[in-house]
C-alpha cells in the first residue's frame, strides 16, 4: 500500500483543530495505514486494521475519531482498550497531542495498579476519551463509575496482544456493555482465529485495511539494525556510527519535518556538513540541497520520506533509518537511496524495543534478514580519531610553512627548558581538549560511574566525587562576576572546565550574587591554574578568582586531601590572556 506522493492530511477532511495539531507536531504526510483508515473512520464505518506498532496506527484512529467528538459533552465518546498500561499511557498521550488545539478536551488513562480514589475523582470530572486496560475498565463499568451510554466509538488496540494476555473474554464483555450503535475499530498485528471471531461478531461490514506487502531489496545493500530508543540515545549512537563507520555520504531518515531540522542542526554542531530536506522546502531549495550533496559540499542529508523520494546520488554510501519506516515499502524505498549505479551500500535501522515486530515484518516482506549490529566500540572510535589526528599532523608538516612557529617554539623551549616532546604534548592537548582522542565505552567513563552512584540516591547530590565515589575536598572561591553580568552557572562551569581542564563533575555548587559569585572547586588547585583562571573573561569581565575559605568534604571531615582531577594540572605552560566563550 503506498501513499500518493502528493497526498496531504489537509485532503482527508479532518477537523480544523486536528489539522492544526498535526501541523504543530510536524507530520508531513499520512502514513499508509492513516491514509487508508482515516476516511472510513471519519465516515463512521467499522474498521479492521492489520498493522503493528510503528506504522502510525494510533493517529490512524485518533485523528478521525477526535475530528468527530463533541467537545462540550464531557461524557466518554471514545473508548480505547489496550493490552498494557504502558500502551494506555502512550495512547492517551498521543490523544493529548492530537487534541492540543481542542479547548476543554480531556483524556483519561485507566489501568490496574493505579489509585482507585483518584481514578474515581477524575472520572467524575469527565473526559471525552477513555483509554484503558480491559480489567480496570470492567471494574468501573460494574461499579457504574464509568458510564458509556454516550459512547460513539470503541477501539481495540493490539487485539492479538490482548488475546495473548488472556483478556479477550473481558474485551467481549465490554463490547456487550456498549451502545448498539457504536463504531468499532479493531487493530491487530496478526489475525488469529479468535480475533477474527471477535471481528465477525462485533464489527458491522468492516472496512479492511492491511499494510503488509511483498517488496524486494537489492543484494548489494548490507542491512543491519541497532536497538536504540529515544532522540538523545539515537543521537549518541549516530555520532559513534559516523565516526566509527567511515562513510562517504549519508541520508538519514526521520519521520517529521521538525526532526529533519533538529537533527541536521545537532550534526552540524558536531562538525558534520549536514542539512535538512523536507516538504516545507520549495522544489528549488530541495534541488539545491541534493546538488550540494552531489558536489560534496554536504555529506549528510536528514530527510523525510516525501522529500527524499527519488534521490539518486551515487556517493550515498549509507542510509540510516533514525526513525523506523511505517512499512516494508517505505523501507525498501529508503534503503534504495544507497547502492546506486552498482555500488555497494549499507543500510542501518534504529529500532526501539517496542518496534521489533515491525522489524520482523519488514524482514518477512523483503525476504532478507536484517542483522544485528553493535555500535563501534570506544576503542574503534579512538583508533579512528588517532588516525585522523596523525594524518592532520602529517598533512600540516608536509604542506604548511611553519618557520614562524618553529622559531617561536625553539626560543620557548630554550627559555623554559622544555623538550620538543613536552611542547608538542601541550599543543596536542590544547588542540584536542574538547574532543579527546580516547573514547571510553558507555558505562566505563568516570562520568557514568559517578552518575550511577548518584542515581542510586533518591535525593540529588551535587557534591563532587572522585572516581572511587568518595566526596572530594572543596574550597570556596570567589569570582568577580555575578548576576549583573548576565551569566548563568552553566557559563561559569563551561569557562572553568575549559580553561582549567577540570572535568565538569568536579565543580561543586555555584552561588550567584549580584556582582560576584562563589564557586566550589577541589582543594589543592595548582597555583598556575589559579593564575590562569584569574585572567580569563566571561562577558568581557575577568574572573579574578580568589580562594576564600576551605570547605571540608561533606560527611567526610578530616579526610585526607585528594588530588583534583585536573587534566592540565601536571604541567601548564605560561598562561596567556584568553577570553572564554560564553555559551
Ligand atoms: P504508532 O504506530 O502509532 O505507535 O506510531 C509510531 C510513531 O510514528 C509515533 O512516534 C508517531 O508520533 C509517529 N507518527 C505517526 N504518524 C505520523 C506521520 N504521519 N508522520 C510522521 N510521524 C508519524
PDB file of C-alpha atoms and ligand atoms in Angstrom, residues 9 27-31 34 52-59 90 98 255-256 326 354-355, ligand 1:
ATOM      1  CA  UNK A   9      -3.513  15.495   5.733  1.00  0.00           C
ATOM      2  CA  UNK A  27       3.889  15.336  10.376  1.00  0.00           C
ATOM      3  CA  UNK A  28       4.304  15.836   6.688  1.00  0.00           C
ATOM      4  CA  UNK A  29       2.129  13.194   5.154  1.00  0.00           C
ATOM      5  CA  UNK A  30      -0.296  10.493   6.311  1.00  0.00           C
ATOM      6  CA  UNK A  31       1.328   7.094   6.729  1.00  0.00           C
ATOM      7  CA  UNK A  34      -3.564   6.518   8.136  1.00  0.00           C
ATOM      8  CA  UNK A  52       1.681  -3.190  14.088  1.00  0.00           C
ATOM      9  CA  UNK A  53       3.202  -0.576  16.326  1.00  0.00           C
ATOM     10  CA  UNK A  54       5.350   1.877  14.452  1.00  0.00           C
ATOM     11  CA  UNK A  55       3.056   2.133  11.453  1.00  0.00           C
ATOM     12  CA  UNK A  56       1.300   5.231  12.795  1.00  0.00           C
ATOM     13  CA  UNK A  57      -1.815   3.280  13.756  1.00  0.00           C
ATOM     14  CA  UNK A  58      -2.534   5.397  16.850  1.00  0.00           C
ATOM     15  CA  UNK A  59      -3.004   8.526  14.753  1.00  0.00           C
ATOM     16  CA  UNK A  90       1.165   6.221  25.374  1.00  0.00           C
ATOM     17  CA  UNK A  98      -3.552  15.477  18.567  1.00  0.00           C
ATOM     18  CA  UNK A 255       9.524  10.981  10.496  1.00  0.00           C
ATOM     19  CA  UNK A 256       8.830  14.659  10.938  1.00  0.00           C
ATOM     20  CA  UNK A 326       5.956   2.741   8.521  1.00  0.00           C
ATOM     21  CA  UNK A 354       8.608  -1.919  21.014  1.00  0.00           C
ATOM     22  CA  UNK A 355       9.157  -1.709  17.252  1.00  0.00           C
TER      23      UNK A 355
HETATM   24  P1  LIG B   1       2.397   4.210  16.291  1.00  0.00           P
HETATM   25  O1  LIG B   1       2.460   3.172  15.232  1.00  0.00           O
HETATM   26  O2  LIG B   1       1.029   4.763  16.429  1.00  0.00           O
HETATM   27  O3  LIG B   1       2.969   3.724  17.583  1.00  0.00           O
HETATM   28  O4  LIG B   1       3.270   5.483  15.823  1.00  0.00           O
HETATM   29  C1  LIG B   1       4.644   5.414  15.716  1.00  0.00           C
HETATM   30  C2  LIG B   1       5.310   6.787  15.656  1.00  0.00           C
HETATM   31  O5  LIG B   1       5.034   7.407  14.402  1.00  0.00           O
HETATM   32  C3  LIG B   1       4.855   7.769  16.701  1.00  0.00           C
HETATM   33  O6  LIG B   1       6.032   8.300  17.278  1.00  0.00           O
HETATM   34  C4  LIG B   1       4.122   8.847  15.957  1.00  0.00           C
HETATM   35  O7  LIG B   1       4.348  10.113  16.542  1.00  0.00           O
HETATM   36  C5  LIG B   1       4.743   8.792  14.586  1.00  0.00           C
HETATM   37  N1  LIG B   1       3.814   9.153  13.511  1.00  0.00           N
HETATM   38  C6  LIG B   1       2.552   8.746  13.351  1.00  0.00           C
HETATM   39  N2  LIG B   1       2.015   9.257  12.223  1.00  0.00           N
HETATM   40  C7  LIG B   1       2.962  10.007  11.638  1.00  0.00           C
HETATM   41  C8  LIG B   1       3.025  10.792  10.426  1.00  0.00           C
HETATM   42  N3  LIG B   1       2.006  10.876   9.594  1.00  0.00           N
HETATM   43  N4  LIG B   1       4.176  11.419  10.142  1.00  0.00           N
HETATM   44  C9  LIG B   1       5.232  11.322  10.981  1.00  0.00           C
HETATM   45  N5  LIG B   1       5.243  10.599  12.125  1.00  0.00           N
HETATM   46  C10 LIG B   1       4.134   9.946  12.462  1.00  0.00           C
END
